[in-house]
mmCIF file of C-alpha atoms in Angstrom:
data_model
loop_
_atom_site.group_PDB
_atom_site.id
_atom_site.type_symbol
_atom_site.label_atom_id
_atom_site.label_comp_id
_atom_site.label_asym_id
_atom_site.label_seq_id
_atom_site.Cartn_x
_atom_site.Cartn_y
_atom_site.Cartn_z
ATOM 1 C CA MET A 10 19.533 97.461 110.850
ATOM 2 C CA ARG A 11 22.887 96.156 109.673
ATOM 3 C CA ASN A 12 24.384 96.818 113.137
ATOM 4 C CA VAL A 13 21.497 94.985 114.855
ATOM 5 C CA TYR A 14 21.843 92.062 112.461
ATOM 6 C CA ALA A 15 25.604 91.947 113.053
ATOM 7 C CA ARG A 16 25.078 91.911 116.823
ATOM 8 C CA ARG A 17 22.601 89.033 116.492
ATOM 9 C CA ILE A 18 25.087 87.059 114.380
ATOM 10 C CA GLY A 19 27.750 87.726 117.014
ATOM 11 C CA VAL A 20 25.500 86.517 119.823
ATOM 12 C CA LEU A 21 24.599 83.377 117.869
ATOM 13 C CA ALA A 22 28.269 82.676 117.151
ATOM 14 C CA SER A 23 29.191 83.150 120.821
ATOM 15 C CA THR A 24 26.341 80.864 121.894
ATOM 16 C CA ALA A 25 27.462 78.192 119.428
ATOM 17 C CA ALA A 26 31.047 78.456 120.641
ATOM 18 C CA LEU A 27 29.932 78.156 124.275
ATOM 19 C CA ALA A 28 27.802 75.103 123.442
ATOM 20 C CA ALA A 29 30.744 73.495 121.675
ATOM 21 C CA LEU A 30 32.984 74.167 124.686
ATOM 22 C CA ILE A 31 30.442 72.677 127.104
ATOM 23 C CA SER A 32 30.090 69.632 124.867
ATOM 24 C CA LEU A 33 33.866 69.193 124.832
ATOM 25 C CA LEU A 34 34.111 69.500 128.617
ATOM 26 C CA ASN A 35 31.301 66.989 129.113
ATOM 27 C CA ALA A 36 32.697 64.459 126.632
ATOM 28 C CA PRO A 37 33.605 61.091 128.165
ATOM 29 C CA THR A 38 37.238 60.557 129.065
ATOM 30 C CA ALA A 39 39.124 58.678 126.365
ATOM 31 C CA GLN A 40 39.503 55.047 127.342
ATOM 32 C CA ALA A 41 43.035 54.256 128.455
ATOM 33 C CA ALA A 42 44.517 51.252 126.702
ATOM 34 C CA PRO A 43 47.666 49.388 125.682
ATOM 35 C CA PRO A 44 49.524 50.473 122.529
ATOM 36 C CA THR A 45 47.364 50.129 119.408
ATOM 37 C CA PRO A 46 48.138 46.773 117.773
ATOM 38 C CA ILE A 47 48.885 46.185 114.099
ATOM 39 C CA SER A 48 45.915 46.267 111.724
ATOM 40 C CA ALA A 49 43.842 43.193 110.940
ATOM 41 C CA SER A 50 45.179 43.215 107.368
ATOM 42 C CA ALA A 51 48.782 43.319 108.614
ATOM 43 C CA ALA A 52 48.050 40.488 111.036
ATOM 44 C CA ARG A 53 46.457 38.410 108.262
ATOM 45 C CA ALA A 54 49.438 39.067 106.008
ATOM 46 C CA TYR A 55 51.847 37.861 108.678
ATOM 47 C CA LEU A 56 49.785 34.754 109.441
ATOM 48 C CA ALA A 57 49.932 33.839 105.761
ATOM 49 C CA THR A 58 53.706 33.457 106.157
ATOM 50 C CA VAL A 59 53.531 31.347 109.331
ATOM 51 C CA THR A 60 54.239 27.627 109.110
ATOM 52 C CA PRO A 61 52.603 26.007 112.142
ATOM 53 C CA LYS A 62 54.922 24.227 114.530
ATOM 54 C CA ALA A 63 54.038 21.754 117.244
ATOM 55 C CA GLU A 64 54.112 23.393 120.651
ATOM 56 C CA GLY A 65 57.017 22.533 122.908
ATOM 57 C CA SER A 66 56.735 21.271 126.466
ATOM 58 C CA THR A 67 56.757 23.213 129.707
ATOM 59 C CA SER A 68 59.686 21.144 130.958
ATOM 60 C CA GLY A 69 61.966 23.422 132.939
ATOM 61 C CA TYR A 70 59.493 26.304 132.900
ATOM 62 C CA SER A 71 59.175 28.669 135.858
ATOM 63 C CA ARG A 72 57.743 32.172 136.077
ATOM 64 C CA ASP A 73 60.951 33.089 137.875
ATOM 65 C CA LEU A 74 62.746 32.625 134.546
ATOM 66 C CA PHE A 75 60.747 35.647 133.285
ATOM 67 C CA PRO A 76 61.588 38.347 135.862
ATOM 68 C CA HIS A 77 58.510 40.557 135.770
ATOM 69 C CA TRP A 78 57.232 43.751 137.290
ATOM 70 C CA SER A 79 60.640 45.368 136.883
ATOM 71 C CA THR A 80 61.239 48.869 138.207
ATOM 72 C CA VAL A 81 60.245 51.520 135.667
ATOM 73 C CA SER A 82 61.188 54.607 137.666
ATOM 74 C CA GLY A 83 61.517 55.405 141.347
ATOM 75 C CA SER A 84 59.217 53.091 143.286
ATOM 76 C CA CYS A 85 56.999 52.397 140.245
ATOM 77 C CA ASN A 86 57.208 48.935 138.719
ATOM 78 C CA THR A 87 55.659 47.590 135.521
ATOM 79 C CA ARG A 88 52.415 46.511 137.195
ATOM 80 C CA GLU A 89 51.739 49.907 138.739
ATOM 81 C CA THR A 90 52.749 51.677 135.532
ATOM 82 C CA VAL A 91 50.278 49.629 133.486
ATOM 83 C CA LEU A 92 47.531 50.168 136.087
ATOM 84 C CA LYS A 93 48.109 53.910 135.755
ATOM 85 C CA ARG A 94 48.121 53.724 131.955
ATOM 86 C CA ASP A 95 44.996 51.586 131.614
ATOM 87 C CA GLY A 96 42.901 53.391 134.229
ATOM 88 C CA VAL A 97 41.052 56.691 134.369
ATOM 89 C CA ASN A 98 41.742 59.281 137.086
ATOM 90 C CA VAL A 99 44.192 56.938 138.800
ATOM 91 C CA VAL A 100 45.729 58.283 142.013
ATOM 92 C CA GLN A 101 48.902 56.670 143.337
ATOM 93 C CA ASP A 102 50.402 56.894 146.814
ATOM 94 C CA SER A 103 54.046 57.618 147.651
ATOM 95 C CA SER A 104 54.989 53.997 146.941
ATOM 96 C CA CYS A 105 53.288 54.173 143.515
ATOM 97 C CA ALA A 106 50.388 51.895 144.515
ATOM 98 C CA ALA A 107 47.062 52.832 142.924
ATOM 99 C CA VAL A 108 44.726 53.959 145.710
ATOM 100 C CA SER A 109 41.818 55.131 143.566
ATOM 101 C CA GLY A 110 40.672 55.280 139.975
ATOM 102 C CA SER A 111 38.480 53.452 137.509
ATOM 103 C CA TRP A 112 39.389 50.571 135.219
ATOM 104 C CA TYR A 113 37.392 49.079 132.354
ATOM 105 C CA SER A 114 38.294 45.449 131.667
ATOM 106 C CA GLU A 115 38.239 44.969 127.894
ATOM 107 C CA TYR A 116 38.065 41.187 128.211
ATOM 108 C CA ASP A 117 34.684 41.067 129.947
ATOM 109 C CA GLY A 118 33.283 44.616 129.969
ATOM 110 C CA ALA A 119 33.421 45.018 133.759
ATOM 111 C CA THR A 120 34.381 48.288 135.449
ATOM 112 C CA TRP A 121 36.346 48.302 138.703
ATOM 113 C CA THR A 122 37.339 50.960 141.208
ATOM 114 C CA ALA A 123 39.784 48.886 143.268
ATOM 115 C CA ALA A 124 43.168 47.970 141.827
ATOM 116 C CA SER A 125 43.043 44.694 143.758
ATOM 117 C CA ASP A 126 40.276 43.505 141.410
ATOM 118 C CA LEU A 127 42.644 43.647 138.444
ATOM 119 C CA ASP A 128 45.453 41.521 137.102
ATOM 120 C CA ILE A 129 47.978 42.650 134.524
ATOM 121 C CA ASP A 130 47.611 40.031 131.815
ATOM 122 C CA HIS A 131 50.478 38.968 129.602
ATOM 123 C CA VAL A 132 48.538 38.742 126.337
ATOM 124 C CA VAL A 133 50.921 36.020 125.206
ATOM 125 C CA PRO A 134 51.328 34.140 128.508
ATOM 126 C CA LEU A 135 54.786 33.427 129.861
ATOM 127 C CA ALA A 136 54.318 29.655 129.733
ATOM 128 C CA GLU A 137 52.980 29.917 126.166
ATOM 129 C CA ALA A 138 56.052 31.914 125.205
ATOM 130 C CA TRP A 139 58.273 29.269 126.806
ATOM 131 C CA ARG A 140 56.621 26.532 124.726
ATOM 132 C CA SER A 141 56.909 28.702 121.603
ATOM 133 C CA GLY A 142 60.631 29.421 121.722
ATOM 134 C CA ALA A 143 61.384 31.510 124.806
ATOM 135 C CA ASN A 144 62.929 28.469 126.474
ATOM 136 C CA SER A 145 66.053 29.214 124.396
ATOM 137 C CA TRP A 146 66.209 32.910 125.310
ATOM 138 C CA THR A 147 68.499 34.497 127.857
ATOM 139 C CA THR A 148 66.977 35.564 131.158
ATOM 140 C CA SER A 149 67.526 39.181 130.106
ATOM 141 C CA THR A 150 65.430 38.696 126.945
ATOM 142 C CA ARG A 151 62.702 36.940 128.914
ATOM 143 C CA GLN A 152 62.670 39.870 131.335
ATOM 144 C CA GLN A 153 62.207 42.314 128.456
ATOM 145 C CA PHE A 154 59.339 40.198 127.124
ATOM 146 C CA ALA A 155 57.633 39.961 130.515
ATOM 147 C CA ASN A 156 57.736 43.739 130.969
ATOM 148 C CA ASP A 157 57.094 44.804 127.363
ATOM 149 C CA ARG A 158 55.045 48.016 127.385
ATOM 150 C CA THR A 159 56.017 49.005 123.836
ATOM 151 C CA ARG A 160 53.989 46.233 122.217
ATOM 152 C CA PRO A 161 50.377 45.419 123.228
ATOM 153 C CA GLN A 162 51.546 42.627 125.549
ATOM 154 C CA LEU A 163 50.289 43.930 128.901
ATOM 155 C CA ILE A 164 46.731 44.911 129.810
ATOM 156 C CA ALA A 165 44.790 45.444 133.046
ATOM 157 C CA VAL A 166 41.786 43.092 133.193
ATOM 158 C CA THR A 167 39.432 41.482 135.708
ATOM 159 C CA ASP A 168 41.525 39.170 137.873
ATOM 160 C CA ASN A 169 39.363 36.044 137.702
ATOM 161 C CA VAL A 170 38.990 36.365 133.918
ATOM 162 C CA ASN A 171 42.758 36.468 133.608
ATOM 163 C CA GLN A 172 43.036 33.457 135.880
ATOM 164 C CA ALA A 173 40.515 31.560 133.740
ATOM 165 C CA LYS A 174 42.692 32.277 130.699
ATOM 166 C CA GLY A 175 45.797 30.901 132.381
ATOM 167 C CA ASP A 176 48.421 30.042 129.763
ATOM 168 C CA LEU A 177 45.964 29.187 126.975
ATOM 169 C CA ASP A 178 46.370 30.346 123.381
ATOM 170 C CA PRO A 179 43.497 31.665 121.173
ATOM 171 C CA GLY A 180 42.737 28.144 119.975
ATOM 172 C CA LYS A 181 41.639 27.338 123.534
ATOM 173 C CA TRP A 182 40.607 30.675 125.044
ATOM 174 C CA LEU A 183 39.296 34.035 123.846
ATOM 175 C CA PRO A 184 38.011 37.077 125.747
ATOM 176 C CA PRO A 185 34.362 36.535 126.816
ATOM 177 C CA ARG A 186 33.529 39.959 125.367
ATOM 178 C CA THR A 187 33.285 39.115 121.680
ATOM 179 C CA ALA A 188 33.620 42.760 120.603
ATOM 180 C CA TYR A 189 37.248 42.698 121.755
ATOM 181 C CA ARG A 190 38.303 39.502 120.010
ATOM 182 C CA CYS A 191 39.518 41.192 116.820
ATOM 183 C CA THR A 192 41.711 43.533 118.854
ATOM 184 C CA TYR A 193 42.941 40.639 120.994
ATOM 185 C CA ALA A 194 43.898 38.626 117.906
ATOM 186 C CA ARG A 195 45.790 41.605 116.482
ATOM 187 C CA MET A 196 47.606 42.034 119.806
ATOM 188 C CA TRP A 197 48.529 38.359 119.965
ATOM 189 C CA VAL A 198 49.849 38.252 116.404
ATOM 190 C CA GLN A 199 51.933 41.404 116.843
ATOM 191 C CA VAL A 200 53.564 40.134 120.028
ATOM 192 C CA LYS A 201 54.356 36.734 118.550
ATOM 193 C CA GLN A 202 55.674 38.313 115.349
ATOM 194 C CA TYR A 203 57.910 40.820 117.137
ATOM 195 C CA TRP A 204 59.381 38.263 119.515
ATOM 196 C CA GLY A 205 59.762 35.550 116.876
ATOM 197 C CA LEU A 206 57.587 33.018 118.686
ATOM 198 C CA SER A 207 56.109 30.023 116.884
ATOM 199 C CA MET A 208 52.432 29.110 116.519
ATOM 200 C CA ASP A 209 50.792 25.711 116.535
ATOM 201 C CA SER A 210 48.114 24.792 114.011
ATOM 202 C CA GLY A 211 45.109 25.236 116.312
ATOM 203 C CA GLU A 212 46.346 28.630 117.416
ATOM 204 C CA LYS A 213 46.941 29.827 113.847
ATOM 205 C CA THR A 214 43.566 28.540 112.636
ATOM 206 C CA ALA A 215 41.738 30.331 115.440
ATOM 207 C CA LEU A 216 43.550 33.599 114.704
ATOM 208 C CA VAL A 217 42.852 33.362 110.965
ATOM 209 C CA ASN A 218 39.157 32.725 111.609
ATOM 210 C CA ILE A 219 38.892 35.710 113.944
ATOM 211 C CA LEU A 220 40.827 38.100 111.720
ATOM 212 C CA ASN A 221 38.890 37.090 108.602
ATOM 213 C CA GLY A 222 35.835 38.525 110.332
ATOM 214 C CA CYS A 223 37.489 41.812 111.307
#
């Protein structure tokens, strides 16, 4: 009887292991995303040290002063690299262009299967950076900022949502998908903190209000 019982336990254990393996194989693919931003508490702590400063003008601003979509490796530039990072099952051709895949836009909750439906958003827009201190940077520093994949500064999102955002700060625009606003605020604060960019009062107030609810 002990041998029969042992065999039954073995069968049950094997069945459980097989079920666990099937469950693992059928689990949804982890959502690709930018680098994880600083925590809400860290963002709140930094904001507490920020003295608001009136925003500068866009006088002299040009996107050309922020060389973007630099070559990362081979024929792959920053845009294509971020598309690959933020998508699922992305296939690229010999020139590194994404020819298939799936992308979930965190800003509005839409899913796309054509790379042409996506923009790579600068979380802190280039013009916003210019008005917040980047006007005094060297072109080399502005290039690093515009292609920053180490901080959560670049994200693939629905093109027309990105265009609606334009160069607005969180005091004037937030992602339509409210569930992402805490993450967006954390991203924004981290980028501004790292790059030493100023904040105006409306921008800071909006960020504090969002992060107090996170």
